[in-house]
XYZ file of C-alpha atoms in Angstrom:
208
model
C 75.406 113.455 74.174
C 75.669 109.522 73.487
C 76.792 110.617 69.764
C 79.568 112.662 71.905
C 80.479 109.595 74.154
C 80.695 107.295 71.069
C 82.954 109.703 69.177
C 85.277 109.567 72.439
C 85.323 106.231 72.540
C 85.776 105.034 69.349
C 89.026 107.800 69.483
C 90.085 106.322 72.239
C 90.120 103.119 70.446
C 92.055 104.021 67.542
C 94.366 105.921 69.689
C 95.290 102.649 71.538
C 95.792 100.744 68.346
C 97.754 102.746 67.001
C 100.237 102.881 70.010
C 100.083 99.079 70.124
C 101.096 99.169 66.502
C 103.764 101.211 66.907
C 104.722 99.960 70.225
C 104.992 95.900 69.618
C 107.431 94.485 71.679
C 106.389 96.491 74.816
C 102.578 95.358 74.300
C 103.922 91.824 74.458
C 105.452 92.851 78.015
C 102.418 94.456 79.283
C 100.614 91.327 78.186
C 102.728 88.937 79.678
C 102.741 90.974 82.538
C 99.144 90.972 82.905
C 99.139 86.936 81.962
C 101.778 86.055 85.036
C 99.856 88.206 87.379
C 96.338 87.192 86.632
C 97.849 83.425 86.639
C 99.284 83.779 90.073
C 95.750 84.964 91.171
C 93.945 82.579 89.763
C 95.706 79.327 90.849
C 97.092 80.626 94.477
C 95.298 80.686 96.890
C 95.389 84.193 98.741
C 97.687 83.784 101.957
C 97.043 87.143 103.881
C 94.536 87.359 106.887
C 91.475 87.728 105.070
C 89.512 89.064 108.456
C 90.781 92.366 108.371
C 88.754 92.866 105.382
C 85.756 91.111 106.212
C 85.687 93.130 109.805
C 84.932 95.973 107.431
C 81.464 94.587 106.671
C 80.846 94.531 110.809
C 81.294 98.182 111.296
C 80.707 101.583 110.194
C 83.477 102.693 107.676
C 84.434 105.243 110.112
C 84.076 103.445 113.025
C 86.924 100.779 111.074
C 89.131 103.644 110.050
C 89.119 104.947 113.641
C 89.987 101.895 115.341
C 91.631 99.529 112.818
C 93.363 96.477 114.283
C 95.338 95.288 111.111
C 97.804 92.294 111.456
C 100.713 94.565 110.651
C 101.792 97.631 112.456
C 102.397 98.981 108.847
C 99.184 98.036 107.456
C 96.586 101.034 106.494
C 93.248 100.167 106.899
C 92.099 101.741 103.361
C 93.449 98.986 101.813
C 90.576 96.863 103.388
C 88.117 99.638 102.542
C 88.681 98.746 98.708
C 89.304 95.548 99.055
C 85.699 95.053 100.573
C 84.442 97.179 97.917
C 85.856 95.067 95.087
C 84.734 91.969 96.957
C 80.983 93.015 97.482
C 80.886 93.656 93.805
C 82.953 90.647 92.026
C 82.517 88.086 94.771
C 79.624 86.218 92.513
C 81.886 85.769 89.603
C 85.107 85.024 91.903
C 84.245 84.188 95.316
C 86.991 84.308 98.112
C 89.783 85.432 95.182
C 87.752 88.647 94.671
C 88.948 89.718 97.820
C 92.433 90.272 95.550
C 90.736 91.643 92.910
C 91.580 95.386 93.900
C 95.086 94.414 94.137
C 95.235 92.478 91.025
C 93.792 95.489 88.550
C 95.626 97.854 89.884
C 98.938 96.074 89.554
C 98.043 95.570 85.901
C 96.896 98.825 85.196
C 100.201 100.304 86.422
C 102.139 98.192 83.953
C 101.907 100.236 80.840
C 102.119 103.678 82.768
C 105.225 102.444 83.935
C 106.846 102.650 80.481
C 105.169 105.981 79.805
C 107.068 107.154 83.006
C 110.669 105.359 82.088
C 110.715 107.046 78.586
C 109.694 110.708 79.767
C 111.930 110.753 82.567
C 115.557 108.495 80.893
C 114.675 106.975 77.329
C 113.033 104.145 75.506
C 115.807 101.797 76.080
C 115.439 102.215 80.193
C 111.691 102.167 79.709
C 111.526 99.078 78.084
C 114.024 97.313 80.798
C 112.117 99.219 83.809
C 108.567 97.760 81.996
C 110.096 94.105 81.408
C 111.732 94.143 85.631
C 108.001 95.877 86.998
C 106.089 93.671 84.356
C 107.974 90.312 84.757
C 109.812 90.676 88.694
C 107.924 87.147 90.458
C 107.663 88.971 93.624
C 105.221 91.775 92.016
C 103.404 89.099 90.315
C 103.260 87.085 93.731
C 102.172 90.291 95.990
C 99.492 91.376 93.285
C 98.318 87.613 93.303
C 97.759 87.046 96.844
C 96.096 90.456 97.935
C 99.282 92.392 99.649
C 98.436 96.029 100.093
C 102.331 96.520 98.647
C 101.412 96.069 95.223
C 98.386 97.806 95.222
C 100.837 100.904 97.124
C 103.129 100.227 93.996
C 100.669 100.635 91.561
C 99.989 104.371 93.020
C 103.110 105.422 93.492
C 103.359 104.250 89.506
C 100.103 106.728 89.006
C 101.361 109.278 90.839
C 104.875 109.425 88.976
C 102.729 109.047 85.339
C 100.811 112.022 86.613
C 104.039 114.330 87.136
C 105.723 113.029 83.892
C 102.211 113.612 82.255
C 101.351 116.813 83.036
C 104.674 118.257 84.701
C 104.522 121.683 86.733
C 100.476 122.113 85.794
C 97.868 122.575 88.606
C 96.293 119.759 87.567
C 99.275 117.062 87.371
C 100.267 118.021 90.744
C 96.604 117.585 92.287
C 96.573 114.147 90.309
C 100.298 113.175 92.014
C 99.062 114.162 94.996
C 95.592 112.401 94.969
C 97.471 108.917 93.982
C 100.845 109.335 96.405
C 98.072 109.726 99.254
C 96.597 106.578 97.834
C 99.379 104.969 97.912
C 100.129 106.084 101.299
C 96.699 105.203 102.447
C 97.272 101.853 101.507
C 100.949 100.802 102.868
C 102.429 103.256 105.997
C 105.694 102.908 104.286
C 104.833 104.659 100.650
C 104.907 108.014 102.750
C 108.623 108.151 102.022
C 107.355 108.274 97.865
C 105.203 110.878 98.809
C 107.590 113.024 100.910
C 109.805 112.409 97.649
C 107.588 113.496 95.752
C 106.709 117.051 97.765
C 110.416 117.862 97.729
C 110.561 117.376 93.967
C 107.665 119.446 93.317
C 109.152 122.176 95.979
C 112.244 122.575 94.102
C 110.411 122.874 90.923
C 108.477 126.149 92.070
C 111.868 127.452 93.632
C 113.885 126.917 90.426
C-alpha cells in the first residue's frame, strides 16, 4: 500500500514537471499570481467583520446555519463554517490572518485550473489572457487577501467549470460541477446565477 502511494506520488510529480516544462510562461503567471495574492494577505490587514466567523465557535454548527446573522443580506453563512475551520487549524502559525486563509488557497488553487478551462473551451491564446486577467486583476488579489467570501465563490465556480471541461457529459464530471457550483453558492447568494448557468448547459447537453 505505501509502495502504491509512493508510486502515485512520485507520478504525480513528474507529471507536474513536465507540464511546467512545457508550459513556461503560464507557470510564471500562476506564480505571480500566487506571489500578489499571498502578498496582499500578508501585509493587509483583513477589513471584513471578523465576528461572523468567530460567532461560529459560540454555537452549534447547525444552530449557526439556522439562524445566521451575517453583515450582508448576500452573505452565506458556510463561508464562516470554513473559515473557522481553517482558523482553528492555522491560527498558531498565522494568528488573526488565518481567518483568510480559506480564502487565500482557494483563490490560488483556482489559478492554474483557470487556464485548463480557457484552452478546452476557446484556445491557448484566450487561456493565457483569461489566466494573466484572473491571475493578475488587483481586485481578485485584494478580495482573496482580505477574507471576502467572493473570491473564495470565484474559486468554485473556477472548479466547477474545470470539472465540466474535464470530464464533459460523464456521471462523474457532472456530480463534481455540481458539488463545487453548490460550493460556490454556499459561499456567496449571488453565484446561484453560475449554477443555474450551469444546469441549463448541462440540460441542453442531454437534449442534444
Amino acid at each position: 500500500m505505501e509502495s502504491g502511494w509512493r508510486t502515485t506520488i512520485e507520478d504525480s510529480r513528474i507529471r507536474l514537471t513536465r507540464w511546467i516544462l512545457r508550459n513556461k510562461i503560464v507557470s510564471v503567471i500562476i506564480l505571480l499570481g500566487a506571489g500578489v495574492r499571498v502578498i496582499f494577505w500578508w501585509t493587509l490587514y483583513p477589513i471584513w467583520k471578523h465576528f461572523a466567523t468567530f460567532v461560529f465557535f459560540d454555537l452549534p454548527t447547525l444552530e449557526y446555519i439556522g439562524d445566521f446573522q451575517g453583515y450582508k443580506p448576500i452573505r452565506a453563512p458556510f463561508y464562516d463554517v470554513f473559515s473557522a475551520a481553517s482558523y482553528l487549524l492555522t491560527e498558531p502559525l498565522f494568528g488573526i490572518r488565518a481567518v483568510t486563509i480559506f480564502s487565500l488557497l482557494t483563490s490560488i488553487l483556482s489559478i492554474p485550473l483557470m487556464f485548463v478551462v480557457a484552452r478546452r473551451l476557446f484556445n491557448r491564446d484566450a487561456a493565457l489572457f483569461a489566466t494573466i486577467l484572473y491571475a493578475l486583476y488587483p481586485k481578485f488579489s485584494v478580495l482573496s487577501g482580505r477574507g471576502m467570501p467572493e473570491a473564495a465563490a470565484t474559486g468554485f465556480v473556477v472548479f466547477s467549470l474545470f470539472a465540466l471541461v474535464d470530464d464533459s457529459g460523464s456521471i462523474r464530471g457532472n456530480i463534481a460541477a455540481g458539488i463545487s457550483v453548490t460550493g460556490a453558492y454556499l459561499l456567496y447568494i449571488p453565484a446561484v446565477v453560475f449554477g443555474i448557468y450551469t444546469g441549463a448547459v448541462l440540460l441542453l447537453q442531454r437534449l442534444s
